[in-house]
Amino acid sequence: MLSLRLVTLYTRSRFVPAALAATVAGTLGAAALDTADLRLLSILIGLGVSAGVVGLGGADVQLERTGAISWQTWRLCHLVIVIAVVTGLTVAAGLGTFGIILRDTAGLTGLGALSATVLGSQLAWVAPFVWCAIAAVFPIADEEALMWMIQPTQSGTATAVASVLGVVGAGVYLSRGPRG
């Protein structure tokens, strides 16, 4: 059984309070704008996911790898919680439809997890946020696969890209962990 102390230590070492504060602040700011623009929604989701994926690795990854803890379970829980919190806050603020929010959050979280594995947890935020920012600022109308986060719910291509990023990113992160 998990002790509250262990969970508290984990959340502090993974910057969870700061990530949650940034996500809540971003969501409240976007809700104050009162717009249904998919580009703003993608940037908001990118901000929330970016804040959450920075904590995918601790301060000393090599030390964590020597521990007798099943890190795959902790990693999976961390990814699921990032998706749940960002999706829940965004839906609660009424900023978009559940389908788009969940699709974008899951895909960007997978991309962040892949970034943590390749670049390290300190730079895990770069890929999800930059991709969202580029898609929002420089949208290309006929590139549905590259601009998947700003596509409507019924876009099969956007759903496929988000699914692949989510599954592959999570799978690589769960098996290898963050870059040390």
Short mmCIF file of C-alpha atoms in Angstrom, two decimals:
data_model
loop_
_atom_site.label_atom_id
_atom_site.label_comp_id
_atom_site.label_asym_id
_atom_site.label_seq_id
_atom_site.Cartn_x
_atom_site.Cartn_y
_atom_site.Cartn_z
CA MET A 1 0.00 0.00 0.00
CA LEU A 2 1.27 3.46 -0.88
CA SER A 3 2.01 5.78 1.94
CA LEU A 4 0.93 9.37 1.80
CA ARG A 5 4.53 10.36 2.49
CA LEU A 6 5.76 8.51 -0.62
CA VAL A 7 3.13 10.16 -2.81
CA THR A 8 3.98 13.57 -1.33
CA LEU A 9 7.69 13.08 -1.99
CA TYR A 10 6.98 11.96 -5.55
CA THR A 11 4.75 14.93 -6.33
CA ARG A 12 7.26 17.40 -4.90
CA SER A 13 10.19 15.87 -6.76
CA ARG A 14 8.22 15.99 -10.00
CA PHE A 15 7.13 19.64 -9.70
CA VAL A 16 3.45 18.68 -9.56
CA PRO A 17 2.30 21.68 -7.46
CA ALA A 18 3.93 24.14 -9.88
CA ALA A 19 2.58 22.28 -12.92
CA LEU A 20 -0.91 22.27 -11.46
CA ALA A 21 -0.72 25.99 -10.67
CA ALA A 22 0.43 26.79 -14.22
CA THR A 23 -2.33 24.65 -15.72
CA VAL A 24 -5.03 26.22 -13.56
CA ALA A 25 -3.76 29.74 -14.31
CA GLY A 26 -3.65 29.06 -18.05
CA THR A 27 -7.15 27.57 -18.02
CA LEU A 28 -8.60 30.48 -16.07
CA GLY A 29 -6.91 32.93 -18.43
CA ALA A 30 -8.26 31.18 -21.49
CA ALA A 31 -11.73 30.95 -19.95
CA ALA A 32 -11.66 34.71 -19.35
CA LEU A 33 -11.11 35.25 -23.07
CA ASP A 34 -14.41 33.44 -23.74
CA THR A 35 -13.61 32.18 -27.23
CA ALA A 36 -14.14 28.85 -28.98
CA ASP A 37 -11.09 29.12 -31.24
CA LEU A 38 -9.38 25.74 -31.77
CA ARG A 39 -6.01 27.45 -32.08
CA LEU A 40 -6.29 29.02 -28.62
CA LEU A 41 -7.55 25.69 -27.27
CA SER A 42 -4.52 23.88 -28.69
CA ILE A 43 -2.14 26.39 -27.11
CA LEU A 44 -3.92 26.04 -23.76
CA ILE A 45 -3.72 22.26 -23.89
CA GLY A 46 -0.09 22.50 -24.98
CA LEU A 47 0.63 24.73 -21.98
CA GLY A 48 -1.04 22.32 -19.55
CA VAL A 49 0.65 19.25 -21.00
CA SER A 50 4.02 21.01 -21.15
CA ALA A 51 3.75 21.90 -17.47
CA GLY A 52 2.88 18.31 -16.61
CA VAL A 53 5.55 16.54 -18.66
CA VAL A 54 8.44 18.50 -17.17
CA GLY A 55 7.97 16.32 -14.11
CA LEU A 56 8.35 13.02 -15.98
CA GLY A 57 11.85 12.66 -14.57
CA GLY A 58 13.33 13.48 -11.20
CA ALA A 59 16.43 15.48 -10.35
CA ASP A 60 18.69 12.41 -10.56
CA VAL A 61 17.42 9.89 -13.09
CA GLN A 62 20.37 7.53 -12.58
CA LEU A 63 19.70 7.36 -8.84
CA GLU A 64 16.03 6.58 -9.47
CA ARG A 65 16.95 3.71 -11.77
CA THR A 66 18.78 2.00 -8.90
CA GLY A 67 15.72 2.02 -6.64
CA ALA A 68 13.58 -1.00 -5.93
CA ILE A 69 10.39 0.71 -7.09
CA SER A 70 8.34 -0.37 -10.10
CA TRP A 71 8.78 2.83 -12.09
CA GLN A 72 6.51 1.71 -14.95
CA THR A 73 3.50 1.96 -12.64
CA TRP A 74 4.52 5.43 -11.42
CA ARG A 75 5.20 6.57 -14.98
CA LEU A 76 1.84 5.32 -16.23
CA CYS A 77 0.01 6.97 -13.34
CA HIS A 78 1.83 10.24 -14.02
CA LEU A 79 0.80 10.21 -17.70
CA VAL A 80 -2.80 9.33 -16.88
CA ILE A 81 -3.00 12.07 -14.26
CA VAL A 82 -1.60 14.68 -16.69
CA ILE A 83 -4.25 13.68 -19.24
CA ALA A 84 -7.04 13.64 -16.63
CA VAL A 85 -6.14 16.98 -15.04
CA VAL A 86 -5.63 18.91 -18.29
CA THR A 87 -8.75 17.38 -19.86
CA GLY A 88 -10.83 17.87 -16.72
CA LEU A 89 -9.87 21.50 -16.19
CA THR A 90 -10.35 22.38 -19.85
CA VAL A 91 -13.74 20.69 -20.07
CA ALA A 92 -14.84 22.22 -16.74
CA ALA A 93 -13.93 25.67 -18.09
CA GLY A 94 -16.14 24.99 -21.12
CA LEU A 95 -13.37 25.69 -23.61
CA GLY A 96 -14.16 23.01 -26.18
CA THR A 97 -15.74 19.67 -26.83
CA PHE A 98 -14.66 16.67 -24.80
CA GLY A 99 -13.58 14.72 -27.91
CA ILE A 100 -11.17 17.35 -29.17
CA ILE A 101 -9.80 18.09 -25.71
CA LEU A 102 -9.16 14.43 -24.88
CA ARG A 103 -7.67 13.71 -28.33
CA ASP A 104 -5.29 16.66 -28.16
CA THR A 105 -4.34 16.09 -24.53
CA ALA A 106 -3.59 12.39 -25.03
CA GLY A 107 -1.59 13.01 -28.21
CA LEU A 108 0.42 15.86 -26.73
CA THR A 109 1.08 13.94 -23.52
CA GLY A 110 2.43 11.05 -25.59
CA LEU A 111 4.60 13.51 -27.51
CA GLY A 112 5.84 14.97 -24.22
CA ALA A 113 6.61 11.48 -22.90
CA LEU A 114 8.56 10.72 -26.07
CA SER A 115 10.41 14.02 -25.64
CA ALA A 116 11.27 13.13 -22.04
CA THR A 117 12.76 9.86 -23.25
CA VAL A 118 14.75 11.45 -26.08
CA LEU A 119 15.62 14.91 -24.73
CA GLY A 120 15.24 14.46 -20.97
CA SER A 121 12.51 15.66 -18.66
CA GLN A 122 13.86 19.21 -18.48
CA LEU A 123 13.18 19.65 -22.21
CA ALA A 124 10.09 17.44 -22.45
CA TRP A 125 7.88 20.53 -22.79
CA VAL A 126 9.53 21.70 -26.00
CA ALA A 127 7.94 19.35 -28.56
CA PRO A 128 4.30 19.58 -27.40
CA PHE A 129 4.31 23.33 -26.86
CA VAL A 130 6.25 24.25 -29.99
CA TRP A 131 4.11 22.00 -32.21
CA CYS A 132 0.94 23.60 -30.79
CA ALA A 133 2.32 27.10 -31.17
CA ILE A 134 3.36 26.51 -34.78
CA ALA A 135 -0.01 24.96 -35.63
CA ALA A 136 -1.84 27.86 -34.02
CA VAL A 137 0.26 30.66 -35.47
CA PHE A 138 1.01 29.22 -38.92
CA PRO A 139 -1.90 26.89 -39.73
CA ILE A 140 -1.65 25.05 -43.05
CA ALA A 141 -5.16 24.31 -44.29
CA ASP A 142 -4.39 21.22 -46.37
CA GLU A 143 -2.00 19.53 -43.90
CA GLU A 144 -4.42 17.71 -41.63
CA ALA A 145 -1.75 15.38 -40.22
CA LEU A 146 0.65 18.18 -39.23
CA MET A 147 -2.11 20.42 -37.89
CA TRP A 148 -3.95 17.62 -36.07
CA MET A 149 -4.55 19.61 -32.86
CA ILE A 150 -6.64 22.26 -34.59
CA GLN A 151 -8.83 19.84 -36.55
CA PRO A 152 -12.51 19.24 -35.76
CA THR A 153 -13.67 16.19 -33.81
CA GLN A 154 -14.69 14.20 -36.88
CA SER A 155 -11.18 14.28 -38.39
CA GLY A 156 -10.00 10.69 -38.65
CA THR A 157 -6.48 11.79 -39.54
CA ALA A 158 -6.19 13.96 -36.44
CA THR A 159 -7.45 11.13 -34.26
CA ALA A 160 -5.01 8.68 -35.86
CA VAL A 161 -2.01 11.01 -35.38
CA ALA A 162 -2.97 11.73 -31.75
CA SER A 163 -3.47 8.02 -31.07
CA VAL A 164 -0.10 7.06 -32.56
CA LEU A 165 1.69 9.82 -30.64
CA GLY A 166 -0.09 8.88 -27.42
CA VAL A 167 0.54 5.14 -27.65
CA VAL A 168 4.09 5.27 -29.01
CA GLY A 169 5.17 8.07 -26.67
CA ALA A 170 3.71 6.37 -23.62
CA GLY A 171 5.12 2.99 -24.61
CA VAL A 172 8.64 4.29 -25.10
CA TYR A 173 8.51 6.33 -21.91
CA LEU A 174 7.10 3.47 -19.84
CA SER A 175 9.74 1.05 -21.04
CA ARG A 176 12.81 3.31 -21.04
CA GLY A 177 12.01 6.19 -18.71
CA PRO A 178 13.38 9.70 -19.07
CA ARG A 179 16.78 10.36 -20.54
CA GLY A 180 19.44 10.43 -17.88
#
